[in-house]
Amino acid sequence: MTMHLLEVKDLRIYFKVREGWVEAVDGVSFFVDEGETLGIVGESGCGKTTTAYAITQLLPKNAYVKGGEILFKGRDLLQYINRDGTINLFHPEIRKVRWRDISIIFQGAMDALNPVYKVGRQIEEAILAHPDALGKMAYLELSENQKHTSKAMQEAARRRVEELYDIVGIAKDRIDKYPHEYSGGMKQRALIAMALALNPPLMIADEPTTALDVITQYKILGEIKNIQKEYRMAMIMISHDISTVAEISDRMAVMYAGRLAETGNTLDLFMDPRHPYTMGLLNSIPTIKGDKETLLARLQSIPGSPPPLVNPPGGCRFHPRCPFAKSVCSRETPEATVVGPNHVVWCHKAAAESAGDEW
Ligand SMILES: Nc1ncnc2c1ncn2[C@@H]1O[C@H](COP(=O)(O)OP(=O)(O)OP(=O)(O)O)[C@@H](O)[C@H]1O
Ligand SMILES: [Mg+2]
């Protein structure tokens, strides 16, 4: 069996609230191989961000890991959490992994750039927080001695920022400007630069273009894709918009209410979606044609919205919104059904059909 770069197995993250537990991530499994892009899609509140933050262990205080494994290059990162299941934000092993091995572009981070510091300086600081990683970049050719003198390090970080601005397409004269002097697209590019700073083998991008206008969105996605290819970086791209994700993903994971609905190669999910939720998400794309047309028409827009995740619906969590639901759907949680290479679906109807039974 080959080892994946990242493999998430049966991950469960719950939030403790006054009413009980929010079952935000409840048995999610997926993998990412070197150099490939996995897209995670689903409506708001499906647990996408919680999944992403769990990987880098940046969860809020009321988050509890209830189970699962997060294997990065075969090592379970969840071995470093606290005994009670909460996250230890500052565990030295996690701090080594975070940013250098796995970087993240946070959802809404554009507004989180510190307004009182020049943008370039903020990226330099992020780089200087990892002197070892910086020193290892061959092109810098820092001697052991230089690594310990702050001036040499600062100059090296500055050179790296200049290089990064080139990569993400911001003019170098912007380095010493403040966030308010950046357009939205430029701020987002700066955040991409920050995530790329240490050449991580895996980058997680949580809704990286959602706040931008459509044209800028499209341009930046294209650039992310090029950078990812050129540096052979693996990526997890998160969005509520299936067409955004499909544009640049090799494979996709569709999440609904804290669980997986369907995973598969992007093309397979588009041509042959098996979960009614995937079909519903796809139907917002007008170019879908073929023998599924009638079916898709019924799902024009999925009525209703995702359930709150404190006491979520029993059985299949999608059943209250599913036009095909039968009584089994409210009683039993669907198991994974493999319907093709990499193509897995969690749905009673899909399981029955794949076994050749009538629904
Ligand atoms: N700190 C918290 N305490 C309690 N519940 C939380 C907390 N953070 C998130 N949640 C809940 O966990 C669920 C998953 O949230 P998450 O932010 O992971 O969803 P998402 O798929 O990223 O949504 P969006 O598309 O809006 O970004 C939601 O029901 C949310 O309300
Ligand atoms: Mg989110």
Tab-separated table of C-alpha atoms and ligand atoms in Angstrom:
chain	number	residue	atom	x	y	z
A	1	MET	CA	0.000	0.000	0.000
A	2	THR	CA	1.412	3.372	-0.951
A	3	MET	CA	1.538	6.093	1.627
A	4	HIS	CA	-0.482	9.220	1.010
A	5	LEU	CA	0.943	12.662	1.741
A	6	LEU	CA	-2.072	13.292	3.944
A	7	GLU	CA	-4.644	10.791	5.031
A	8	VAL	CA	-7.562	11.732	7.243
A	9	LYS	CA	-9.324	8.738	8.739
A	10	ASP	CA	-12.726	8.781	10.382
A	11	LEU	CA	-12.151	12.252	11.835
A	12	ARG	CA	-14.644	13.471	14.401
A	13	ILE	CA	-14.541	16.996	15.837
A	14	TYR	CA	-17.307	18.204	18.125
A	15	PHE	CA	-17.793	21.631	19.694
A	16	LYS	CA	-18.982	21.860	23.264
A	17	VAL	CA	-21.842	24.330	23.640
A	18	ARG	CA	-24.462	24.972	26.323
A	19	GLU	CA	-27.019	22.845	24.495
A	20	GLY	CA	-24.659	19.881	24.198
A	21	TRP	CA	-22.341	18.954	21.339
A	22	VAL	CA	-22.139	20.400	17.836
A	23	GLU	CA	-21.242	17.410	15.663
A	24	ALA	CA	-19.318	19.545	13.186
A	25	VAL	CA	-17.143	16.802	11.687
A	26	ASP	CA	-18.484	13.310	12.155
A	27	GLY	CA	-16.551	10.501	10.547
A	28	VAL	CA	-14.779	12.160	7.635
A	29	SER	CA	-12.073	10.309	5.656
A	30	PHE	CA	-10.069	11.407	2.643
A	31	PHE	CA	-6.530	11.482	1.316
A	32	VAL	CA	-4.324	13.853	-0.642
A	33	ASP	CA	-1.357	12.658	-2.676
A	34	GLU	CA	1.766	14.612	-3.488
A	35	GLY	CA	1.163	17.355	-6.033
A	36	GLU	CA	-2.584	16.869	-6.401
A	37	THR	CA	-5.547	19.032	-5.515
A	38	LEU	CA	-8.483	17.846	-3.455
A	39	GLY	CA	-11.547	20.059	-3.442
A	40	ILE	CA	-13.882	20.092	-0.439
A	41	VAL	CA	-17.353	21.435	-1.192
A	42	GLY	CA	-20.610	21.833	0.657
A	43	GLU	CA	-23.023	24.508	1.799
A	44	SER	CA	-22.303	26.843	4.680
A	45	GLY	CA	-22.004	25.080	8.043
A	46	CYS	CA	-21.098	21.652	6.643
A	47	GLY	CA	-17.813	21.443	8.565
A	48	LYS	CA	-15.316	22.378	5.851
A	49	THR	CA	-13.402	24.942	7.881
A	50	THR	CA	-13.446	22.742	10.982
A	51	THR	CA	-11.885	19.943	8.941
A	52	ALA	CA	-9.195	22.275	7.595
A	53	TYR	CA	-8.373	23.746	10.983
A	54	ALA	CA	-8.188	20.292	12.528
A	55	ILE	CA	-5.403	19.375	10.091
A	56	THR	CA	-3.270	22.319	11.225
A	57	GLN	CA	-4.599	22.055	14.792
A	58	LEU	CA	-5.823	25.596	15.036
A	59	LEU	CA	-9.230	24.792	16.481
A	60	PRO	CA	-11.031	27.001	19.020
A	61	LYS	CA	-10.991	26.129	22.725
A	62	ASN	CA	-14.390	24.449	22.767
A	63	ALA	CA	-13.398	21.988	20.021
A	64	TYR	CA	-12.842	18.356	21.024
A	65	VAL	CA	-11.290	15.679	18.885
A	66	LYS	CA	-13.643	12.745	19.379
A	67	GLY	CA	-11.790	10.316	17.197
A	68	GLY	CA	-9.875	9.621	14.034
A	69	GLU	CA	-6.394	9.992	12.641
A	70	ILE	CA	-4.648	12.695	10.641
A	71	LEU	CA	-1.672	11.021	9.031
A	72	PHE	CA	0.841	13.383	7.478
A	73	LYS	CA	3.577	11.404	5.724
A	74	GLY	CA	2.435	8.477	7.830
A	75	ARG	CA	2.680	10.208	11.215
A	76	ASP	CA	-0.517	10.753	13.170
A	77	LEU	CA	-0.662	14.446	14.049
A	78	LEU	CA	-3.474	13.790	16.511
A	79	GLN	CA	-0.986	12.097	18.828
A	80	TYR	CA	-0.057	15.605	19.988
A	81	ILE	CA	-3.473	16.723	21.230
A	82	ASN	CA	-4.281	17.024	24.927
A	83	ARG	CA	-5.648	14.072	26.882
A	84	ASP	CA	-9.131	15.528	27.108
A	85	GLY	CA	-9.303	15.792	23.309
A	86	THR	CA	-8.678	19.530	23.112
A	87	ILE	CA	-5.975	20.951	20.901
A	88	ASN	CA	-2.563	22.029	22.125
A	89	LEU	CA	-2.019	25.020	19.839
A	90	PHE	CA	1.601	25.349	20.813
A	91	HIS	CA	2.807	21.772	20.754
A	92	PRO	CA	6.375	21.969	19.396
A	93	GLU	CA	5.832	19.119	16.912
A	94	ILE	CA	2.735	20.799	15.516
A	95	ARG	CA	4.462	24.155	15.313
A	96	LYS	CA	7.132	22.522	13.169
A	97	VAL	CA	4.551	21.050	10.834
A	98	ARG	CA	2.315	24.084	10.615
A	99	TRP	CA	3.329	26.531	7.913
A	100	ARG	CA	6.483	24.672	6.882
A	101	ASP	CA	4.800	21.362	5.953
A	102	ILE	CA	1.170	22.413	5.833
A	103	SER	CA	0.262	26.042	5.269
A	104	ILE	CA	-3.204	27.503	5.297
A	105	ILE	CA	-4.967	30.437	3.742
A	106	PHE	CA	-7.649	31.217	6.302
A	107	GLN	CA	-11.222	31.944	5.385
A	108	GLY	CA	-11.732	35.708	5.579
A	109	ALA	CA	-8.043	36.315	6.276
A	110	MET	CA	-8.003	39.274	3.908
A	111	ASP	CA	-9.606	41.323	6.652
A	112	ALA	CA	-7.202	39.926	9.216
A	113	LEU	CA	-4.036	41.515	7.835
A	114	ASN	CA	-2.753	43.827	10.520
A	115	PRO	CA	-3.620	47.378	9.375
A	116	VAL	CA	-0.707	49.030	11.170
A	117	TYR	CA	2.090	46.998	9.549
A	118	LYS	CA	3.296	47.026	5.975
A	119	VAL	CA	2.152	43.902	4.160
A	120	GLY	CA	5.654	42.842	3.132
A	121	ARG	CA	6.798	43.093	6.718
A	122	GLN	CA	3.971	40.820	7.845
A	123	ILE	CA	5.122	38.178	5.399
A	124	GLU	CA	8.749	38.640	6.455
A	125	GLU	CA	7.756	38.108	10.077
A	126	ALA	CA	5.953	34.909	9.193
A	127	ILE	CA	9.075	33.693	7.398
A	128	LEU	CA	11.413	34.716	10.200
A	129	ALA	CA	9.322	32.748	12.669
A	130	HIS	CA	10.777	29.643	10.957
A	131	PRO	CA	14.499	30.346	10.660
A	132	ASP	CA	15.341	26.700	10.010
A	133	ALA	CA	13.045	26.427	7.040
A	134	LEU	CA	14.371	29.683	5.641
A	135	GLY	CA	17.951	28.595	6.085
A	136	LYS	CA	17.234	25.345	4.244
A	137	MET	CA	16.172	27.059	1.045
A	138	ALA	CA	19.161	26.212	-1.058
A	139	TYR	CA	19.223	29.382	-3.077
A	140	LEU	CA	19.781	31.492	0.000
A	141	GLU	CA	23.068	29.766	0.683
A	142	LEU	CA	23.197	30.894	4.253
A	143	SER	CA	26.095	29.669	6.303
A	144	GLU	CA	25.440	28.304	9.786
A	145	ASN	CA	26.925	31.499	11.069
A	146	GLN	CA	24.643	33.728	9.030
A	147	LYS	CA	21.574	31.881	10.221
A	148	HIS	CA	22.329	33.272	13.627
A	149	THR	CA	22.804	36.863	12.627
A	150	SER	CA	19.522	38.627	12.355
A	151	LYS	CA	20.627	41.001	9.635
A	152	ALA	CA	21.437	38.217	7.205
A	153	MET	CA	18.163	36.510	8.036
A	154	GLN	CA	16.195	39.684	7.546
A	155	GLU	CA	17.802	40.271	4.175
A	156	ALA	CA	17.088	36.688	3.184
A	157	ALA	CA	13.459	37.023	4.251
A	158	ARG	CA	13.201	40.225	2.281
A	159	ARG	CA	14.587	38.520	-0.819
A	160	ARG	CA	12.121	35.725	-0.359
A	161	VAL	CA	9.237	38.231	-0.139
A	162	GLU	CA	10.385	39.856	-3.380
A	163	GLU	CA	10.473	36.469	-5.031
A	164	LEU	CA	7.033	35.617	-3.688
A	165	TYR	CA	5.567	38.878	-4.989
A	166	ASP	CA	6.844	37.865	-8.418
A	167	ILE	CA	5.261	34.442	-8.104
A	168	VAL	CA	1.836	35.721	-7.083
A	169	GLY	CA	1.907	38.712	-9.428
A	170	ILE	CA	2.141	41.756	-7.205
A	171	ALA	CA	4.478	44.595	-8.164
A	172	LYS	CA	7.467	44.823	-5.831
A	173	ASP	CA	6.817	48.479	-5.045
A	174	ARG	CA	3.812	47.260	-3.067
A	175	ILE	CA	5.922	45.431	-0.495
A	176	ASP	CA	6.251	48.485	1.720
A	177	LYS	CA	2.611	49.514	1.535
A	178	TYR	CA	-0.082	49.045	4.174
A	179	PRO	CA	-3.099	46.738	3.804
A	180	HIS	CA	-5.455	49.658	3.106
A	181	GLU	CA	-3.339	50.488	0.058
A	182	TYR	CA	-4.019	47.031	-1.393
A	183	SER	CA	-7.054	46.060	-3.433
A	184	GLY	CA	-8.977	42.952	-2.390
A	185	GLY	CA	-7.307	40.880	-5.087
A	186	MET	CA	-3.856	42.088	-4.017
A	187	LYS	CA	-4.526	41.276	-0.382
A	188	GLN	CA	-5.576	37.792	-1.368
A	189	ARG	CA	-2.416	37.392	-3.446
A	190	ALA	CA	-0.351	38.530	-0.477
A	191	LEU	CA	-1.971	35.823	1.632
A	192	ILE	CA	-1.187	33.256	-1.029
A	193	ALA	CA	2.411	34.519	-0.968
A	194	MET	CA	2.472	34.045	2.791
A	195	ALA	CA	1.163	30.500	2.495
A	196	LEU	CA	3.795	29.722	-0.162
A	197	ALA	CA	6.636	31.331	1.755
A	198	LEU	CA	8.287	28.175	3.026
A	199	ASN	CA	7.541	25.977	0.012
A	200	PRO	CA	5.226	23.640	1.900
A	201	PRO	CA	4.364	20.266	0.354
A	202	LEU	CA	0.695	20.906	1.243
A	203	MET	CA	-1.330	24.094	1.174
A	204	ILE	CA	-4.893	24.422	2.422
A	205	ALA	CA	-6.924	27.226	0.887
A	206	ASP	CA	-10.219	27.930	2.669
A	207	GLU	CA	-12.513	29.969	0.400
A	208	PRO	CA	-9.524	31.890	-0.969
A	209	THR	CA	-11.439	33.825	-3.591
A	210	THR	CA	-14.988	34.037	-2.245
A	211	ALA	CA	-14.791	37.711	-1.277
A	212	LEU	CA	-13.558	38.774	-4.724
A	213	ASP	CA	-15.388	39.773	-7.881
A	214	VAL	CA	-15.840	37.022	-10.441
A	215	ILE	CA	-13.090	38.109	-12.828
A	216	THR	CA	-10.462	38.529	-10.116
A	217	GLN	CA	-11.633	35.228	-8.659
A	218	TYR	CA	-11.073	33.490	-11.957
A	219	LYS	CA	-7.640	35.026	-12.480
A	220	ILE	CA	-6.418	34.174	-9.013
A	221	LEU	CA	-7.690	30.604	-9.227
A	222	GLY	CA	-5.803	30.179	-12.486
A	223	GLU	CA	-2.651	31.509	-10.876
A	224	ILE	CA	-3.009	29.271	-7.824
A	225	LYS	CA	-3.319	26.340	-10.200
A	226	ASN	CA	-0.161	27.332	-12.096
A	227	ILE	CA	1.843	27.847	-8.932
A	228	GLN	CA	0.642	24.544	-7.543
A	229	LYS	CA	1.717	22.742	-10.734
A	230	GLU	CA	5.057	24.472	-10.966
A	231	TYR	CA	6.045	23.773	-7.376
A	232	ARG	CA	4.409	20.339	-7.288
A	233	MET	CA	2.571	21.300	-4.160
A	234	ALA	CA	-0.470	19.392	-2.992
A	235	MET	CA	-3.510	21.444	-2.180
A	236	ILE	CA	-6.845	21.251	-0.428
A	237	MET	CA	-9.185	23.797	-1.942
A	238	ILE	CA	-12.305	24.568	0.071
A	239	SER	CA	-15.366	26.335	-1.271
A	240	HIS	CA	-19.146	26.299	-1.055
A	241	ASP	CA	-19.116	26.747	-4.828
A	242	ILE	CA	-18.727	23.449	-6.666
A	243	SER	CA	-17.757	25.060	-9.964
A	244	THR	CA	-14.903	26.985	-8.334
A	245	VAL	CA	-13.555	23.819	-6.798
A	246	ALA	CA	-14.045	21.670	-9.877
A	247	GLU	CA	-12.029	24.119	-11.946
A	248	ILE	CA	-8.812	23.202	-10.219
A	249	SER	CA	-9.350	19.912	-8.368
A	250	ASP	CA	-8.250	16.444	-9.376
A	251	ARG	CA	-10.636	14.927	-6.889
A	252	MET	CA	-13.493	16.262	-4.815
A	253	ALA	CA	-15.083	15.526	-1.463
A	254	VAL	CA	-18.664	16.677	-1.065
A	255	MET	CA	-19.579	17.332	2.570
A	256	TYR	CA	-23.017	17.603	4.043
A	257	ALA	CA	-23.799	18.364	7.688
A	258	GLY	CA	-20.439	17.219	9.040
A	259	ARG	CA	-20.220	14.053	6.966
A	260	LEU	CA	-19.127	13.032	3.519
A	261	ALA	CA	-21.829	12.630	0.910
A	262	GLU	CA	-19.620	11.614	-2.001
A	263	THR	CA	-15.965	11.597	-3.031
A	264	GLY	CA	-14.462	10.920	-6.424
A	265	ASN	CA	-12.435	12.127	-9.354
A	266	THR	CA	-13.748	15.518	-10.419
A	267	LEU	CA	-14.783	14.332	-13.854
A	268	ASP	CA	-16.633	11.320	-12.456
A	269	LEU	CA	-18.527	13.466	-9.968
A	270	PHE	CA	-19.566	15.781	-12.769
A	271	MET	CA	-20.504	13.135	-15.313
A	272	ASP	CA	-21.947	10.587	-12.939
A	273	PRO	CA	-22.948	12.045	-9.570
A	274	ARG	CA	-24.576	9.411	-7.362
A	275	HIS	CA	-25.601	11.353	-4.261
A	276	PRO	CA	-28.745	13.503	-4.579
A	277	TYR	CA	-26.898	16.278	-2.756
A	278	THR	CA	-24.066	16.291	-5.308
A	279	MET	CA	-26.674	16.333	-8.074
A	280	GLY	CA	-28.339	19.299	-6.412
A	281	LEU	CA	-25.078	21.235	-6.105
A	282	LEU	CA	-24.218	20.489	-9.717
A	283	ASN	CA	-27.572	21.581	-10.963
A	284	SER	CA	-26.680	25.189	-10.322
A	285	ILE	CA	-24.362	24.770	-13.312
A	286	PRO	CA	-26.369	25.309	-16.493
A	287	THR	CA	-24.224	23.204	-18.871
A	288	ILE	CA	-25.127	19.821	-17.364
A	289	LYS	CA	-26.976	17.738	-19.949
A	290	GLY	CA	-27.865	14.141	-20.666
A	291	ASP	CA	-30.087	11.419	-19.343
A	292	LYS	CA	-30.025	12.801	-15.848
A	293	GLU	CA	-31.789	15.926	-17.031
A	294	THR	CA	-35.213	15.044	-15.669
A	295	LEU	CA	-33.774	14.007	-12.382
A	296	LEU	CA	-31.742	17.168	-12.090
A	297	ALA	CA	-34.724	19.296	-12.928
A	298	ARG	CA	-36.445	17.988	-9.827
A	299	LEU	CA	-33.529	19.189	-7.772
A	300	GLN	CA	-33.359	22.602	-9.360
A	301	SER	CA	-32.495	24.188	-6.084
A	302	ILE	CA	-32.280	21.942	-3.068
A	303	PRO	CA	-35.112	23.159	-0.862
A	304	GLY	CA	-34.336	23.971	2.745
A	305	SER	CA	-30.928	24.439	4.302
A	306	PRO	CA	-28.399	22.320	6.210
A	307	PRO	CA	-29.527	21.339	9.711
A	308	PRO	CA	-28.004	22.701	12.910
A	309	LEU	CA	-25.449	20.180	14.095
A	310	VAL	CA	-26.584	19.921	17.715
A	311	ASN	CA	-28.867	16.880	17.558
A	312	PRO	CA	-28.658	16.549	13.776
A	313	PRO	CA	-31.218	14.381	11.948
A	314	GLY	CA	-30.776	10.643	12.521
A	315	GLY	CA	-29.919	8.237	9.723
A	316	CYS	CA	-28.744	10.056	6.618
A	317	ARG	CA	-28.438	13.703	7.631
A	318	PHE	CA	-29.621	14.767	4.194
A	319	HIS	CA	-32.922	12.862	4.383
A	320	PRO	CA	-35.154	15.787	5.421
A	321	ARG	CA	-34.220	17.575	2.176
A	322	CYS	CA	-33.882	14.583	-0.105
A	323	PRO	CA	-36.610	14.086	-2.726
A	324	PHE	CA	-35.799	10.350	-2.859
A	325	ALA	CA	-35.788	9.610	0.883
A	326	LYS	CA	-37.490	6.462	2.155
A	327	SER	CA	-37.975	5.347	5.746
A	328	VAL	CA	-34.609	3.579	5.885
A	329	CYS	CA	-32.944	6.944	5.278
A	330	SER	CA	-34.192	8.391	8.553
A	331	ARG	CA	-33.394	5.185	10.461
A	332	GLU	CA	-29.934	4.128	9.312
A	333	THR	CA	-26.737	5.995	8.595
A	334	PRO	CA	-25.635	5.041	5.092
A	335	GLU	CA	-22.354	3.148	4.788
A	336	ALA	CA	-19.726	3.924	2.187
A	337	THR	CA	-20.494	2.332	-1.187
A	338	VAL	CA	-17.662	2.138	-3.692
A	339	VAL	CA	-19.120	2.782	-7.139
A	340	GLY	CA	-15.920	3.207	-9.153
A	341	PRO	CA	-12.203	3.966	-8.889
A	342	ASN	CA	-11.851	6.593	-6.109
A	343	HIS	CA	-15.619	7.052	-6.317
A	344	VAL	CA	-17.404	6.522	-2.997
A	345	VAL	CA	-20.934	7.511	-2.036
A	346	TRP	CA	-22.801	7.524	1.286
A	347	CYS	CA	-26.446	7.103	0.256
A	348	HIS	CA	-29.008	4.293	0.639
A	349	LYS	CA	-30.471	4.935	-2.785
A	350	ALA	CA	-27.066	4.920	-4.480
A	351	ALA	CA	-26.148	1.730	-2.617
A	352	ALA	CA	-29.353	0.003	-3.724
A	353	GLU	CA	-28.898	1.105	-7.332
A	354	SER	CA	-25.274	0.057	-7.372
A	355	ALA	CA	-26.380	-3.412	-6.165
A	356	GLY	CA	-28.850	-3.519	-9.053
A	357	ASP	CA	-31.930	-3.087	-6.831
A	358	GLU	CA	-34.931	-0.893	-7.525
A	359	TRP	CA	-35.363	2.213	-5.360
B	1	LIG	N1	-16.429	27.437	17.991
B	1	LIG	C1	-17.580	26.850	17.657
B	1	LIG	N2	-18.499	26.523	18.608
B	1	LIG	C2	-19.656	25.924	18.301
B	1	LIG	N3	-20.015	25.598	17.039
B	1	LIG	C3	-19.161	25.905	16.044
B	1	LIG	C4	-17.911	26.558	16.300
B	1	LIG	N4	-17.285	26.740	15.113
B	1	LIG	C5	-18.104	26.228	14.173
B	1	LIG	N5	-19.231	25.714	14.715
B	1	LIG	C6	-20.325	25.017	14.024
B	1	LIG	O1	-19.769	23.887	13.389
B	1	LIG	C7	-20.407	23.648	12.154
B	1	LIG	C8	-19.367	23.588	11.039
B	1	LIG	O2	-18.815	24.877	10.872
B	1	LIG	P1	-17.680	25.199	9.793
B	1	LIG	O3	-17.260	26.591	10.019
B	1	LIG	O4	-16.667	24.136	9.851
B	1	LIG	O5	-18.506	25.080	8.446
B	1	LIG	P2	-18.099	25.503	6.941
B	1	LIG	O6	-18.492	24.358	6.084
B	1	LIG	O7	-16.708	25.958	6.903
B	1	LIG	O8	-19.098	26.711	6.655
B	1	LIG	P3	-18.887	28.056	5.755
B	1	LIG	O9	-19.138	27.647	4.328
B	1	LIG	O10	-19.924	28.984	6.267
B	1	LIG	O11	-17.493	28.542	5.983
B	1	LIG	C9	-21.446	24.732	11.995
B	1	LIG	O12	-22.685	24.218	12.418
B	1	LIG	C10	-20.959	25.822	12.916
B	1	LIG	O13	-22.027	26.588	13.400
B	2	MG	MG	-15.834	27.722	6.385
